[in-house]
Coordinates of C-alpha atoms in Angstrom, one line a residue:
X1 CA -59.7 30.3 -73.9
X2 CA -62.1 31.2 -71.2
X3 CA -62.9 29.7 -67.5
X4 CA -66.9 29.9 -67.7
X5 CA -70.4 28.6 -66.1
X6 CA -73.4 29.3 -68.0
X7 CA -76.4 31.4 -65.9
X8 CA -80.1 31.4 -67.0
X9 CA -81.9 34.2 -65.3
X10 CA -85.4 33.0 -66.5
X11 CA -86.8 29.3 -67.1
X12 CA -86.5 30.1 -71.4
X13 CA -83.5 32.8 -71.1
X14 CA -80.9 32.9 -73.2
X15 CA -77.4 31.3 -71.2
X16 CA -75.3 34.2 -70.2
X17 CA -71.4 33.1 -69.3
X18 CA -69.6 34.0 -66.5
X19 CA -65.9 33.6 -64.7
X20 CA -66.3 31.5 -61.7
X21 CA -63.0 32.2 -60.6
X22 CA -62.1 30.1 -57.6
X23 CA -65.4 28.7 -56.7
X24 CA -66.3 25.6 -57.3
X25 CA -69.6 25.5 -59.0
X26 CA -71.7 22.5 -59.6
X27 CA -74.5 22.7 -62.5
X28 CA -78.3 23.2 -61.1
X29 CA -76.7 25.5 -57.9
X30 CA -77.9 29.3 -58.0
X31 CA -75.1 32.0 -57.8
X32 CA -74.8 36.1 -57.4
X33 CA -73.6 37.4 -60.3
X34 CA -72.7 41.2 -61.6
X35 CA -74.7 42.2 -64.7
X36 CA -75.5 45.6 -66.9
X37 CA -79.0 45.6 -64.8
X38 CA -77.1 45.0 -62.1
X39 CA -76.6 42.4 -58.8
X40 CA -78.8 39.5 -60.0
X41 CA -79.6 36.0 -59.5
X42 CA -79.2 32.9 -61.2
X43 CA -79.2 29.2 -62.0
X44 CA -75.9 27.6 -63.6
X45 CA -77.0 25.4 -66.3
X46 CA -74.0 24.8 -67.8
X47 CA -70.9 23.7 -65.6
X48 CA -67.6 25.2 -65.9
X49 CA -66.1 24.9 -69.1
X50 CA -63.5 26.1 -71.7
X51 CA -65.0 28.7 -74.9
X52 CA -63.3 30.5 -77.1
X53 CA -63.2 34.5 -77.4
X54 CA -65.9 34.5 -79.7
X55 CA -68.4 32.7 -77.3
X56 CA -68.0 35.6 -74.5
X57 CA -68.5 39.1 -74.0
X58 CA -65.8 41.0 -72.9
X59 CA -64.8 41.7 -70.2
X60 CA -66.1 38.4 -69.0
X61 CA -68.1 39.4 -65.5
X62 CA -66.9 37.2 -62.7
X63 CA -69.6 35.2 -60.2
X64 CA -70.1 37.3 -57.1
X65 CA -70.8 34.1 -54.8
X66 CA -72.6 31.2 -54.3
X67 CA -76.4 32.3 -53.5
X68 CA -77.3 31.1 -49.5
X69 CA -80.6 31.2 -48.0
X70 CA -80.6 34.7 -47.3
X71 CA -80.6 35.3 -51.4
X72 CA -83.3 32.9 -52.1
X73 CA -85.2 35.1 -49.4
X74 CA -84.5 38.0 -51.2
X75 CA -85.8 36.3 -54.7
X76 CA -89.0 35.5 -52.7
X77 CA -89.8 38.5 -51.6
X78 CA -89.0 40.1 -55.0
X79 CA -91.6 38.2 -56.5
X80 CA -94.0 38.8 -53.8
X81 CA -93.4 42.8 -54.7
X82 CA -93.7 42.4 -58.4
X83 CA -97.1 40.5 -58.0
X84 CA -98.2 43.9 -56.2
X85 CA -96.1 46.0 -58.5
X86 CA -98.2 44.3 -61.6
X87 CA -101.4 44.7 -59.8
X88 CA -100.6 48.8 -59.2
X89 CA -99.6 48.7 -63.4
X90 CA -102.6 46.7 -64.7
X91 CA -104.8 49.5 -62.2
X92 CA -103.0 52.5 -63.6
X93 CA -103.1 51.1 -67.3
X94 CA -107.1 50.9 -66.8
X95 CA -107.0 54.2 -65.2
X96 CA -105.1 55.7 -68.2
X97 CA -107.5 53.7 -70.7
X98 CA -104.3 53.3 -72.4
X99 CA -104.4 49.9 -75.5
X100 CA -101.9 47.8 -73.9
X101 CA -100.9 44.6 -72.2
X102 CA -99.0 44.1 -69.1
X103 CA -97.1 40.9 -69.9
X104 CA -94.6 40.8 -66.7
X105 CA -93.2 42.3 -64.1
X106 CA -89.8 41.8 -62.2
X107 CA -87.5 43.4 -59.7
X108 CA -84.0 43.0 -60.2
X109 CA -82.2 41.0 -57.4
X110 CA -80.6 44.1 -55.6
X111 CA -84.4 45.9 -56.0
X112 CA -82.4 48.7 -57.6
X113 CA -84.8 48.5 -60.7
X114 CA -88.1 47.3 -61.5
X115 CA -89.0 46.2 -65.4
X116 CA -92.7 46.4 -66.9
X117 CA -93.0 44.2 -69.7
X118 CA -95.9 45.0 -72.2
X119 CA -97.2 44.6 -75.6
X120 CA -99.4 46.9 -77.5
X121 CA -100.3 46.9 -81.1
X122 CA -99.5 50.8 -82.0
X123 CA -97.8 53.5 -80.5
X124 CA -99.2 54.1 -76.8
X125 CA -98.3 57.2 -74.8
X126 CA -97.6 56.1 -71.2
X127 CA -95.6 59.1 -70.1
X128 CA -98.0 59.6 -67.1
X129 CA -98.4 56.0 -66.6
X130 CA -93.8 55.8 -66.2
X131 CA -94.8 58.9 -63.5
X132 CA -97.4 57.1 -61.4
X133 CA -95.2 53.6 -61.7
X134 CA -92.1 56.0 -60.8
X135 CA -94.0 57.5 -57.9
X136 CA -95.5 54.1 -56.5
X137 CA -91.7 52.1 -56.8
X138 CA -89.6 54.7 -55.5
X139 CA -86.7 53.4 -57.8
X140 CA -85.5 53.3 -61.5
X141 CA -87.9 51.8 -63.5
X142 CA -88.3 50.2 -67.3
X143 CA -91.1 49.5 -69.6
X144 CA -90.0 46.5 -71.7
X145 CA -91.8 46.4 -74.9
X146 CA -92.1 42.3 -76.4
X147 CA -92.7 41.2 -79.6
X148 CA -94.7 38.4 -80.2
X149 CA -91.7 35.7 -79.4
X150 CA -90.4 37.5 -76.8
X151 CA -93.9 37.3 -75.0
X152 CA -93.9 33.8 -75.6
X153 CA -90.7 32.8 -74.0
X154 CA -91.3 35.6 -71.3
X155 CA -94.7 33.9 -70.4
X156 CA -93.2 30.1 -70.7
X157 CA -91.4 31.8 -67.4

């Protein structure tokens, strides 16, 4: 059996678990945690609890910290520079006449990677529009492509 809190990254997101170690977690608090993507930021949802091997993904990632002021700071100004980052995409897209949809855009917590989510009905080239997006973040970048529920649960927030 596994120590765990469940963290929602995203309003609809699916509940990733996490080893809270020696903290002591309450349910609705927001914590640090380390993730494929990286550093990131989250809400527990689900209190700490006991789950089987089956229910995790091993190795089980362990909660950083307890998120402080500071990190809800950082959040804020995250979403402040994906509004712009959205605004420079939706331009370029224009620009590039290319048949797509900007859905999203986020910056993950440690602003070591910004993700472009999109939807488009056919294949759509945006080599060039990657290079302008590349050039304007300065960092790694992704272009998410959704399908149809993933928009939907990506747009309920």
């Amino acid at each position: 059996m596994y120590d765990v809190v469940g963290v929602r990254f995203k309003k609809a997101g699916k509940i990733y678990y996490f080893d809270p170690g020696d903290l002591s977690i309450q349910k609705d608090e927001f914590v640090i945690v380390e993730t494929v993507r990286g550093v990131e930021y989250g809400r527990v949802v689900t209190p700490r609890k006991q789950v089987g091997e089956k229910d995790v993904v091993l190795p089980l990632k362990k909660v950083v910290r307890i998120a402080d002021q500071k990190d809800r700071l950082i959040v804020e100004e995250n979403k402040t520079a994906a509004k712009e980052a959205y605004d420079v995409c939706s331009d370029k897209v224009n620009e590039h006449q290319l048949d797509m949809k900007l859905v999203d855009v986020e910056y993950t917590f440690d602003r070591n990677k910004v993700i472009f989510y999109f939807t488009a009905d056919g294949r759509i080239d945006f080599r060039e529009l990657v290079k302008d997006l590349a050039r304007f973040s300065g960092q790694g970048l992704n272009c998410a492509r959704l399908v149809s529920e993933m928009k939907r649960k990506c747009l309920a927030g």
